[in-house]
Amino acid sequence: APAPAPPAPDRVRPAAPPPAVAVAARPIVVTGAKREAALDALPLAITVAALGDTALADAQRGSTSVAQGMEGMALAGAGPGRNRMFLRGIADSAFSGENQAPVAVILDDSRLTYAAPDPDIRLVDVERVEVLKGPQGSLYGAGALGGVYHIVIRKPELEESAAAASASVSATRQGGIGYSASGVVNLPLARGALATRLVAYTADEPGWVDTGARRDGNRVRLLGLRGAIGAQLGDWRVDATGFAQWLDSRDSAYVYAPGARSRAAQLAEPHDNDLRHLALRIARDSGPVRIVASSGMTWHAVDDTIDATAGAEDFGLADPQTLAEDRSYRTWDSELRFTGTLGGMEWLAGLSHLVARQHNRAVLTGAGGELAIDDERRSATALAAFGNLSVPLFGAVSLDAGARLFRSTANDSRVLPSGEQSFEYHRSGITPALALSWRPHAGEIAYLRYGSAFRQGGSDITATGQLDRLQGDELAMVEAGWRKQFASGARIETGAWYGWWDNLQSDMLQPNGLIETRNAGDARTMGAEASVALPLSRGWTIEAGGNATMAELTRNMTGVELDDRHLPTIPEYTLRGAVEHRFALGGAAGTVRAELRYLGPSRLSFDPAIDRPMGRVLESALEGRITLGPAQLSLGVDNLLGRAGDTFAYGNPLRFATTRQYTPQAPRTVTIALQAGF
């Protein structure tokens, strides 16, 4: 049967608690599978982090808060705008180099990133985030090895005017004072036909690492702007969106002793992660065939400055001071797709065109002037046709079959001492998906699925200084899962998977401090996860979840003997739990929520020369909220237990070979926030 229609758009209202895995009695409608479908009708591992009926969220909450509320999602732990994102143990490297990211970050219908680190888009005026776990090559093409992080923003509402605003103040123990603010305005220009929606947010997040006499140096400043125009033209809906976010870290957050939050004097190491995005979407949601045409262009810049006063002597520049790494990305993603029903079958068909370009440049500055030590340009073009067919077999059993037929071209050029060298690669193929599902009751599904994805090959500099071609990697996974949502709001979900990964491409840290991509070998990933949310009597709810992951190399192509073949960054296991109590206080509604999450042991790299243990991190939070009419007052405490675990055993690549490095958890932080709708 056709998927149920999504709920009507909500008016702008004050923000509620941080994003949490959705728990609801009514069907949850998602679009991450490129069609509107009830969550319990999709035979794949997908978790929804929803904002419920709210329209605003704290500008300090982004992908980290999503990862904290679900199983199977991991971030490298380097800090805002520096992280790589991983799903289900599919982790190639903790370092951000030239290699394509294993998780595709999607805003509505357009890909935001191709090879860049996670831009940490803040969840302001966002309806939900859908996380599709496991390879999604049949729907999203190259780069969706680990899955998809799909952000769904709120669209202009054509009927009613509304506005909302929020503000907060934060204080960090042994750190600074910060703030955040956000605002949303929805304004119909022609009621029922044309409207605009404007969003703005800013944050100044406290620093807490001292470098010599420089106090709280790792402060983060953030500014985000989004504007959208929506129009209803008969049966067609047109949405044009412009979005930009500027994230600026004043310094790095690593230290040289476990548990420390200070280090000796050295030069500041600022980081910028700036993104601009334009998109157009035209859709017809009525009639026997639904049509969506979309096109989005993204400009993304990631810039780092590294203290080079130690470790850069081998480059031959007198008195080196700083190493500047500037990376720019441009992604143009366009798609035309059709969905409909035929008899009892549901079908999807589409065409896709993607162009991605990147330019990476590293310049060393010192008393002897400047020295360009790396200059690489890479471009990729992919043209594809894709489809999916859902066929009822018997009773409540269905078969889903999908595939993507693609033709991709990549060009890699690099400036070497011997001159500029380049490679061009062509690849054609198909990435299939197949799933068998059983839906015995409303809100319940059990499934067995096969999925696959690939990444185009890149290039590498050999020991003789020549450019060499790398093989593209491919990943296939078999997974089984079961999830059920009860009328009471309770939810339970379980899943297990086994994946095999051929010719794994990995960004590896070299002895000179630069990052090069290598074919590390073949790998496998396997694991299991489970989560439950259980409403109790008198306003109490408990949540719990956990996962265990085993991901390791099965064939070693690194050229060195490995002591431990576990893949980097992924915790061997995670555990989380939460208790929430809702109550009435006079004419107001109150909520108190406590959370704990433990990240098990992990490692920095499978290369024994640079491997470092990390993880064993306990996260804790407590939040209370009072809502009275359109206003809400909240008080939250992050890192309630005051832990200082090592989230990332890395910082400065030039000093890494001679000095151990640690990135501790942020100290206990207290935040007071006020939000109101109008």
XYZ file of C-alpha atoms in Angstrom:
678
model
C 0.000 0.000 0.000
C 1.197 3.578 -0.506
C 3.199 5.037 2.359
C 1.182 7.187 4.774
C 1.358 10.912 4.202
C 3.716 12.830 6.495
C 2.212 14.878 9.304
C 1.332 18.490 8.543
C 4.179 20.965 9.059
C 4.437 22.289 12.603
C 4.397 25.927 13.485
C 7.590 27.404 14.870
C 7.704 26.524 18.557
C 10.295 26.702 21.288
C 12.994 24.058 21.354
C 12.660 20.951 23.437
C 15.228 18.465 24.697
C 18.273 17.431 22.683
C 17.642 15.198 19.682
C 16.691 11.712 20.788
C 15.810 8.527 18.999
C 12.180 8.970 18.068
C 9.597 7.197 20.179
C 6.017 7.566 18.997
C 2.816 5.612 18.656
C 1.983 7.048 15.229
C 3.992 5.865 12.200
C 7.287 7.677 11.688
C 7.622 8.771 8.071
C 11.140 8.997 6.658
C 12.610 9.966 3.278
C 16.187 8.675 3.530
C 15.358 5.775 1.184
C 14.495 8.390 -1.511
C 10.771 7.854 -1.067
C 8.287 8.644 1.660
C 7.842 5.508 3.717
C 6.838 4.518 7.223
C 9.836 3.522 9.309
C 8.339 0.091 9.983
C 8.074 -0.546 6.215
C 11.788 -0.142 5.409
C 13.861 -3.354 5.483
C 17.143 -1.733 6.444
C 18.900 -0.423 9.553
C 17.757 3.178 9.943
C 17.578 5.209 13.133
C 15.724 8.517 13.387
C 16.909 11.309 15.669
C 13.891 13.588 15.831
C 13.151 17.009 17.285
C 9.514 16.070 17.817
C 7.149 19.006 17.560
C 9.866 21.612 18.080
C 11.375 23.901 15.492
C 14.431 25.217 17.292
C 17.371 23.451 18.868
C 20.445 24.609 20.715
C 23.041 25.863 18.228
C 25.674 23.918 20.154
C 24.073 20.568 19.245
C 25.183 18.795 16.061
C 26.354 15.390 14.902
C 27.914 14.589 18.290
C 24.528 14.797 20.016
C 23.026 12.505 17.353
C 25.779 9.912 17.883
C 25.215 9.988 21.644
C 21.594 8.898 21.215
C 21.993 5.851 18.980
C 24.020 2.716 18.381
C 26.541 2.104 15.620
C 27.570 5.721 14.933
C 31.059 6.935 15.880
C 32.997 10.176 15.452
C 36.783 10.437 15.494
C 36.743 12.687 18.585
C 39.089 15.438 17.369
C 36.586 18.251 17.998
C 33.996 20.371 16.139
C 34.594 20.455 12.386
C 37.606 18.091 12.596
C 35.906 14.698 12.934
C 35.421 11.831 10.536
C 32.114 9.997 10.810
C 31.775 6.201 10.824
C 28.907 3.724 10.925
C 28.874 0.007 11.822
C 32.637 -0.387 12.123
C 33.322 0.799 8.558
C 36.298 2.978 9.492
C 39.207 3.554 7.112
C 41.271 6.140 8.999
C 41.192 8.589 11.871
C 42.968 11.174 9.682
C 41.348 13.525 7.166
C 43.284 13.274 3.915
C 42.353 13.092 0.233
C 40.278 9.920 0.504
C 36.512 10.024 0.031
C 34.574 9.931 3.299
C 32.868 6.587 4.115
C 29.605 8.276 5.205
C 27.626 10.571 2.882
C 26.247 13.720 4.570
C 22.983 14.701 2.850
C 20.911 17.865 3.383
C 17.370 17.102 2.165
C 18.107 15.798 -1.367
C 21.673 17.037 -1.927
C 25.056 15.670 -0.901
C 27.027 18.193 1.166
C 30.345 16.387 1.490
C 32.447 14.113 -0.672
C 35.917 13.883 0.877
C 35.775 16.506 3.635
C 35.478 15.830 7.378
C 32.080 16.107 9.047
C 30.980 19.782 8.794
C 29.075 19.381 12.085
C 25.872 21.008 10.836
C 23.987 22.335 13.854
C 20.437 21.103 14.317
C 18.586 24.403 14.298
C 15.119 24.283 12.711
C 15.774 20.701 11.699
C 12.850 18.281 11.652
C 14.876 15.087 12.011
C 18.124 13.318 11.183
C 17.866 9.909 9.523
C 20.911 7.656 9.842
C 21.005 4.789 7.340
C 23.549 2.231 8.549
C 25.552 -0.018 6.274
C 26.427 0.310 2.562
C 23.879 2.336 0.568
C 25.469 2.248 -2.882
C 22.224 1.212 -4.599
C 20.594 4.505 -3.588
C 23.446 6.973 -3.061
C 26.357 5.766 -5.180
C 30.059 6.209 -4.504
C 31.161 6.926 -0.954
C 28.179 5.554 0.964
C 30.231 2.603 2.230
C 29.291 3.056 5.859
C 25.913 4.650 5.321
C 24.145 7.992 5.107
C 23.668 10.882 7.558
C 20.516 12.559 6.219
C 19.439 15.949 7.617
C 15.824 16.959 6.960
C 15.194 20.676 7.507
C 11.805 22.285 8.037
C 10.259 23.760 4.891
C 8.451 27.096 4.593
C 4.891 26.731 5.886
C 2.460 28.372 3.444
C -0.481 29.124 5.743
C 0.665 30.723 9.007
C 3.146 33.327 10.205
C 5.247 32.376 13.199
C 8.562 33.114 14.871
C 10.724 31.738 17.645
C 13.983 32.568 19.382
C 16.341 30.969 21.878
C 19.382 32.037 23.882
C 21.727 30.259 26.265
C 24.736 30.896 28.475
C 27.336 28.221 29.310
C 30.075 28.050 31.923
C 32.845 25.428 31.776
C 34.787 24.369 34.847
C 38.402 25.536 34.530
C 37.344 27.097 31.244
C 35.502 30.047 29.803
C 31.992 31.419 29.440
C 30.052 30.860 26.214
C 26.696 31.631 24.673
C 24.423 30.604 21.839
C 21.375 32.136 20.191
C 19.032 31.205 17.372
C 15.969 32.557 15.654
C 13.388 31.370 13.113
C 10.816 33.374 11.145
C 8.161 31.826 8.899
C 6.279 34.340 6.747
C 3.629 33.559 4.096
C 3.983 35.975 1.181
C 0.825 34.748 -0.549
C -1.150 32.629 1.867
C -1.430 29.042 0.687
C 0.836 29.663 -2.314
C 4.163 31.277 -1.352
C 6.173 31.592 1.870
C 9.678 32.211 3.136
C 11.478 30.790 6.159
C 14.584 32.403 7.641
C 16.936 30.841 10.180
C 19.949 32.305 11.958
C 22.085 30.956 14.791
C 25.359 31.703 16.487
C 27.430 30.178 19.254
C 30.588 30.992 21.164
C 31.569 27.709 22.810
C 33.892 27.946 25.822
C 37.503 26.869 25.539
C 39.152 24.764 28.253
C 42.734 24.002 27.142
C 45.480 26.419 28.253
C 48.599 26.771 26.093
C 51.335 28.560 28.012
C 49.916 31.935 29.026
C 47.075 31.623 26.482
C 43.991 30.679 28.493
C 41.080 28.586 27.180
C 42.556 28.709 23.684
C 40.357 26.086 21.987
C 37.296 28.328 21.867
C 34.861 27.644 19.004
C 32.834 30.331 17.272
C 29.979 29.510 14.965
C 27.577 31.347 12.679
C 24.829 29.783 10.584
C 22.310 31.318 8.174
C 19.581 29.642 6.167
C 16.882 31.039 3.945
C 14.215 29.186 1.984
C 11.335 30.046 -0.317
C 8.523 27.563 -0.868
C 5.781 27.826 -3.484
C 2.760 25.684 -4.335
C 2.039 25.814 -8.065
C -0.973 23.597 -8.612
C 0.177 20.029 -7.954
C 3.830 21.069 -7.833
C 5.820 22.208 -4.819
C 8.974 24.269 -5.433
C 11.564 24.891 -2.699
C 14.738 26.944 -3.057
C 17.205 26.869 -0.146
C 20.390 28.744 0.663
C 22.489 27.731 3.637
C 25.866 28.710 5.073
C 27.729 27.779 8.237
C 31.075 29.145 9.420
C 32.860 27.238 12.189
C 36.072 28.655 13.631
C 38.180 26.904 16.298
C 40.795 29.262 17.725
C 43.186 26.469 18.757
C 43.498 22.699 19.010
C 42.371 20.708 22.068
C 45.109 18.073 22.500
C 47.532 17.889 25.403
C 50.711 15.934 26.209
C 49.673 14.143 29.408
C 46.621 11.961 30.137
C 43.895 13.878 31.946
C 45.663 17.236 31.537
C 43.932 20.328 30.236
C 47.001 22.470 29.617
C 50.235 22.241 27.642
C 53.475 24.196 27.298
C 53.610 27.342 25.202
C 53.439 26.817 21.427
C 51.941 28.588 18.439
C 48.147 28.620 18.085
C 46.621 26.006 15.767
C 43.327 27.422 14.429
C 40.866 25.418 12.357
C 38.107 26.601 9.991
C 35.293 24.484 8.551
C 33.120 26.717 6.368
C 30.288 25.551 4.134
C 27.933 27.264 1.675
C 25.076 25.485 -0.081
C 22.373 26.313 -2.660
C 19.618 23.879 -3.642
C 16.461 23.741 -5.744
C 13.781 21.065 -5.387
C 10.679 20.612 -7.563
C 8.227 17.897 -6.578
C 4.786 16.565 -7.410
C 3.437 14.479 -4.545
C -0.004 13.769 -5.980
C -1.149 11.556 -8.813
C -0.201 7.982 -9.681
C 3.469 8.890 -10.153
C 5.347 11.110 -7.715
C 8.190 13.127 -9.207
C 11.159 14.832 -7.529
C 13.816 16.854 -9.364
C 16.603 18.337 -7.272
C 19.959 20.006 -7.736
C 22.353 21.317 -5.106
C 25.765 22.998 -5.173
C 28.053 23.034 -2.134
C 31.266 24.976 -1.538
C 33.246 23.676 1.421
C 36.585 24.916 2.805
C 38.579 23.243 5.592
C 41.721 25.075 6.738
C 44.213 24.121 9.450
C 47.333 25.806 10.782
C 49.827 23.606 12.652
C 52.728 24.597 14.870
C 55.811 23.521 12.863
C 58.544 24.731 15.210
C 59.305 21.067 15.979
C 59.255 18.146 13.553
C 59.434 19.992 10.205
C 63.219 20.284 9.878
C 63.475 17.579 7.179
C 61.614 19.718 4.645
C 64.705 21.914 4.287
C 63.188 25.284 5.225
C 65.150 27.366 7.708
C 63.484 27.902 11.102
C 60.043 26.474 10.206
C 57.151 28.093 12.068
C 53.739 26.985 10.752
C 52.291 24.452 8.350
C 49.080 25.644 6.670
C 46.834 22.970 5.165
C 44.082 24.437 2.999
C 41.484 22.142 1.471
C 38.640 23.315 -0.737
C 35.776 21.171 -2.023
C 32.965 21.737 -4.488
C 30.124 19.274 -4.963
C 27.291 19.489 -7.487
C 24.618 16.831 -6.976
C 21.555 16.541 -9.249
C 18.837 13.917 -9.388
C 15.517 13.099 -11.051
C 13.428 10.308 -9.558
C 9.962 8.812 -9.873
C 7.976 6.695 -7.405
C 4.642 4.961 -7.684
C 2.653 1.771 -7.239
C 1.733 -0.936 -9.716
C -0.752 -3.445 -8.459
C 0.551 -4.308 -5.001
C 4.135 -3.326 -5.884
C 5.945 -0.112 -5.012
C 8.641 1.112 -7.385
C 11.350 3.760 -7.545
C 13.399 4.824 -10.587
C 15.826 7.676 -11.053
C 18.804 9.294 -12.734
C 21.704 10.919 -10.901
C 24.633 13.155 -11.857
C 27.406 14.112 -9.438
C 30.497 16.284 -9.902
C 32.975 16.636 -7.024
C 36.218 18.614 -7.044
C 38.817 19.144 -4.346
C 42.113 21.003 -4.019
C 44.505 20.237 -1.166
C 47.524 22.464 -0.588
C 50.091 22.448 2.240
C 52.515 25.340 2.698
C 55.335 25.491 5.253
C 56.303 28.979 6.481
C 59.526 29.904 8.250
C 62.420 32.302 8.351
C 63.406 31.169 4.859
C 60.025 32.168 3.411
C 57.396 29.718 2.183
C 57.696 26.183 0.814
C 54.817 24.358 -0.888
C 55.154 20.747 0.204
C 51.927 19.344 -1.232
C 49.576 20.425 -4.019
C 46.904 18.014 -5.242
C 43.759 18.407 -7.323
C 41.158 15.698 -7.687
C 37.881 15.630 -9.585
C 35.216 12.966 -9.921
C 32.148 12.679 -12.116
C 29.472 10.017 -11.760
C 26.407 9.344 -13.920
C 23.979 6.698 -12.709
C 20.567 5.126 -13.137
C 19.019 3.533 -10.063
C 15.848 1.825 -8.995
C 14.090 -0.219 -6.348
C 11.106 -2.557 -6.444
C 9.117 -3.777 -3.446
C 7.035 -6.876 -4.194
C 4.598 -8.587 -1.786
C 5.228 -12.333 -1.847
C 2.769 -13.993 0.512
C 1.091 -13.002 3.732
C 3.155 -10.286 5.386
C 6.385 -11.195 3.531
C 7.879 -8.847 0.903
C 10.928 -8.759 -1.322
C 12.841 -5.538 -2.020
C 15.364 -5.423 -4.865
C 17.417 -2.392 -5.849
C 20.443 -1.571 -7.967
C 22.487 1.344 -9.239
C 24.143 1.205 -12.653
C 26.965 3.744 -12.759
C 29.742 5.185 -14.884
C 32.354 7.214 -13.013
C 35.465 9.121 -14.041
C 38.128 10.490 -11.706
C 41.156 12.642 -12.427
C 44.004 13.091 -9.964
C 46.877 15.523 -10.530
C 49.730 16.384 -8.205
C 52.674 18.791 -8.270
C 55.851 16.810 -7.529
C 59.537 17.844 -7.557
C 59.796 16.177 -10.970
C 56.836 18.199 -12.262
C 53.074 17.747 -12.397
C 51.773 14.204 -12.823
C 48.207 13.031 -13.275
C 46.054 9.924 -13.576
C 42.589 9.450 -15.014
C 40.397 6.537 -13.940
C 37.205 5.169 -15.449
C 34.905 2.694 -13.830
C 31.520 1.205 -14.675
C 29.528 -1.243 -12.659
C 26.481 -2.024 -10.582
C 25.860 -1.900 -6.830
C 22.898 -4.112 -5.908
C 20.756 -4.427 -2.786
C 18.302 -7.165 -1.844
C 16.065 -7.526 1.210
C 13.468 -9.990 2.484
C 11.107 -8.611 5.134
C 8.248 -9.784 7.334
C 5.688 -7.376 8.827
C 3.434 -9.454 11.098
C 1.851 -6.458 12.861
C 1.570 -2.704 12.479
C 4.755 -1.024 13.679
C 6.836 -4.219 13.440
C 9.305 -5.474 10.847
C 11.941 -8.211 10.669
C 14.318 -8.281 7.712
C 17.358 -9.851 6.105
C 19.282 -7.558 3.754
C 22.283 -7.537 1.426
C 23.807 -4.165 0.480
C 26.904 -2.960 -1.353
C 28.863 0.193 -2.183
C 32.182 1.287 -3.671
C 34.688 4.159 -3.748
C 36.679 5.300 -6.756
C 40.441 4.760 -6.594
C 42.883 7.594 -5.927
C 46.616 8.138 -6.119
C 49.654 7.755 -3.898
C 53.259 8.969 -3.942
C 55.694 6.069 -4.068
C 59.040 5.861 -2.254
C 60.718 7.061 -5.479
C 58.567 10.208 -5.574
C 56.301 9.103 -8.422
C 52.529 9.116 -8.589
C 51.004 5.646 -8.353
C 47.426 4.523 -8.847
C 45.365 3.094 -5.974
C 42.668 0.495 -6.385
C 39.115 1.466 -5.583
C 37.526 -0.315 -2.642
C 34.256 -2.222 -2.425
C 32.155 -3.273 0.531
C 29.295 -5.750 0.795
C 27.273 -6.495 3.909
C 24.638 -8.944 5.064
C 22.491 -7.794 7.971
C 19.484 -8.974 9.911
C 17.273 -6.790 12.050
C 14.015 -6.498 13.945
C 12.263 -3.433 15.293
C 8.879 -2.861 16.838
C 7.014 0.220 17.954
C 4.159 -0.286 20.389
C 0.985 1.770 20.708
C 2.174 2.828 24.173
C 5.239 4.519 22.649
C 7.631 1.744 23.649
C 10.247 0.734 21.096
C 12.692 -2.115 20.755
C 15.248 -2.694 17.999
C 17.954 -5.282 17.390
C 20.379 -5.891 14.551
C 23.444 -7.873 13.539
C 25.734 -7.617 10.511
C 28.705 -9.102 8.706
C 30.570 -7.163 6.014
C 33.585 -7.820 3.818
C 35.690 -4.958 2.472
C 38.091 -5.373 -0.460
C 41.102 -3.097 -1.160
C 40.401 -0.811 1.784
C 41.732 2.706 1.076
C 43.130 4.414 4.161
C 44.603 7.856 4.863
C 47.842 7.159 6.734
C 50.179 9.459 8.621
C 53.692 9.474 7.131
C 56.969 9.975 9.070
C 57.237 13.517 7.645
C 53.847 14.483 9.121
C 51.903 14.468 5.847
C 48.950 12.201 5.134
C 48.927 9.838 2.145
C 46.287 7.388 0.977
C 47.219 3.709 0.740
C 45.494 0.428 -0.055
C 45.700 -1.165 3.398
C 44.268 -4.548 2.405
C 41.018 -6.448 2.871
C 38.905 -6.212 5.999
C 35.797 -7.543 7.639
C 33.364 -5.957 10.055
C 30.819 -7.764 12.194
C 28.731 -6.812 15.153
C 25.398 -6.615 16.916
C 23.351 -3.845 18.512
C 20.158 -3.447 20.489
C 18.142 -0.580 21.938
C 14.949 -0.204 23.923
C 12.763 2.696 25.082
C 10.136 1.864 27.680
C 7.545 4.328 29.029
C 6.570 3.510 32.613
C 3.801 4.782 34.849
C 3.626 8.276 36.349
C 5.655 9.954 33.620
C 8.809 7.844 33.822
C 10.695 6.525 30.769
C 13.861 4.468 30.605
C 16.100 3.984 27.573
C 19.034 1.642 27.054
C 21.206 0.548 24.182
C 24.502 -1.025 23.305
C 26.549 -2.473 20.520
C 29.651 -4.592 20.004
C 31.817 -4.341 16.901
C 34.682 -6.433 15.568
C 36.385 -4.770 12.573
C 39.818 -5.887 11.418
C 42.125 -6.399 8.454
C 42.060 -9.913 7.026
C 44.709 -9.247 4.355
C 47.575 -6.874 5.092
C 48.851 -4.652 2.251
C 50.431 -1.927 4.390
C 53.984 -3.226 3.932
C 54.610 -3.533 7.670
C 53.926 -6.345 10.086
C 50.877 -5.572 12.218
C 50.637 -6.368 15.912
C 46.913 -5.634 15.968
C 44.671 -5.705 12.908
C 41.674 -3.909 14.403
C 40.441 -1.017 12.264
C 40.956 2.468 13.742
C 38.678 4.726 15.783
C 35.769 2.324 16.304
C 35.077 1.438 19.975
C 34.936 -2.291 20.552
C 31.639 -1.719 22.353
C 29.381 1.080 23.584
C 26.710 1.162 26.291
C 24.191 3.895 27.016
C 21.246 4.477 29.292
C 18.839 7.272 30.169
C 16.070 7.956 32.663
C 13.477 10.650 32.058
C 10.637 11.901 34.245
C 7.834 14.171 33.047
C 5.713 15.987 35.629
C 3.365 18.919 36.144
C 4.369 21.928 38.208
C 1.396 24.181 38.674
C 0.405 25.257 35.168
C 3.799 24.281 33.743
C 5.136 21.000 32.363
C 8.490 19.790 33.630
C 11.032 17.197 32.517
C 14.190 15.863 34.133
C 16.523 13.612 32.137
C 19.784 11.877 33.114
C 22.066 10.140 30.590
C 25.167 7.931 30.702
C 27.201 6.574 27.775
C 30.369 4.494 27.850
C 32.691 4.166 24.856
C 34.902 1.100 25.060
C 38.537 0.819 23.981
C 39.595 1.883 20.500
C 42.832 2.638 18.657
C 44.244 5.357 16.460
C 45.671 3.270 13.604
C 46.525 -0.273 12.573
C 50.051 0.996 11.704
C 52.123 0.004 14.785
C 54.473 2.972 14.257
C 51.701 5.449 15.024
C 49.145 3.349 16.864
C 47.911 4.707 20.196
C 45.196 3.358 22.513
C 42.220 5.582 23.265
C 38.606 5.351 24.305
C 37.305 4.011 27.634
C 35.349 7.254 27.908
C 32.339 7.772 30.207
C 29.952 10.559 29.177
C 27.272 11.891 31.525
C 24.599 14.578 31.340
C 21.686 15.904 33.384
C 19.007 18.267 32.111
C 15.861 19.818 33.548
C 13.224 21.790 31.633
C 10.155 23.799 32.561
C 7.640 24.689 29.814
C 4.946 27.299 30.375
C 2.875 28.149 27.327
C 5.193 29.188 24.481
C 8.230 29.609 26.738
C 10.730 27.102 28.036
C 13.539 27.375 30.569
C 16.188 24.664 30.802
C 19.244 23.912 32.913
C 21.730 21.315 31.678
C 25.012 19.868 32.915
C 27.345 18.050 30.510
C 30.104 15.767 31.817
C 28.308 15.710 35.151
C 30.854 13.259 36.607
C 33.820 15.425 35.592
C 35.688 12.767 33.585
C 38.742 13.486 31.395
C 38.952 10.410 29.166
C 41.000 10.395 25.971
C 38.607 10.891 23.036
C 41.345 11.138 20.368
C 45.034 10.257 20.763
C 46.184 12.735 18.120
C 46.773 16.434 17.565
C 49.894 17.770 15.837
C 51.207 15.411 13.099
C 54.709 16.954 13.122
C 55.189 16.311 16.852
C 53.363 12.999 16.867
C 56.409 10.749 16.342
C 58.234 12.105 19.412
C 55.461 13.093 21.860
C 52.339 11.273 23.053
C 49.169 13.278 22.494
C 45.731 13.106 24.116
C 42.412 14.893 23.522
C 40.524 14.957 26.836
C 36.794 15.317 27.321
C 35.516 18.826 27.854
C 35.187 19.591 31.596
C 31.862 19.853 33.385
C 29.756 22.508 31.630
C 26.570 24.136 32.936
C 24.137 25.680 30.434
C 21.056 27.813 31.074
C 18.742 28.320 28.088
C 15.543 30.270 27.436
C 13.373 29.628 24.377
C 10.089 31.122 23.249
C 7.701 30.991 20.303
C 5.549 33.817 18.997
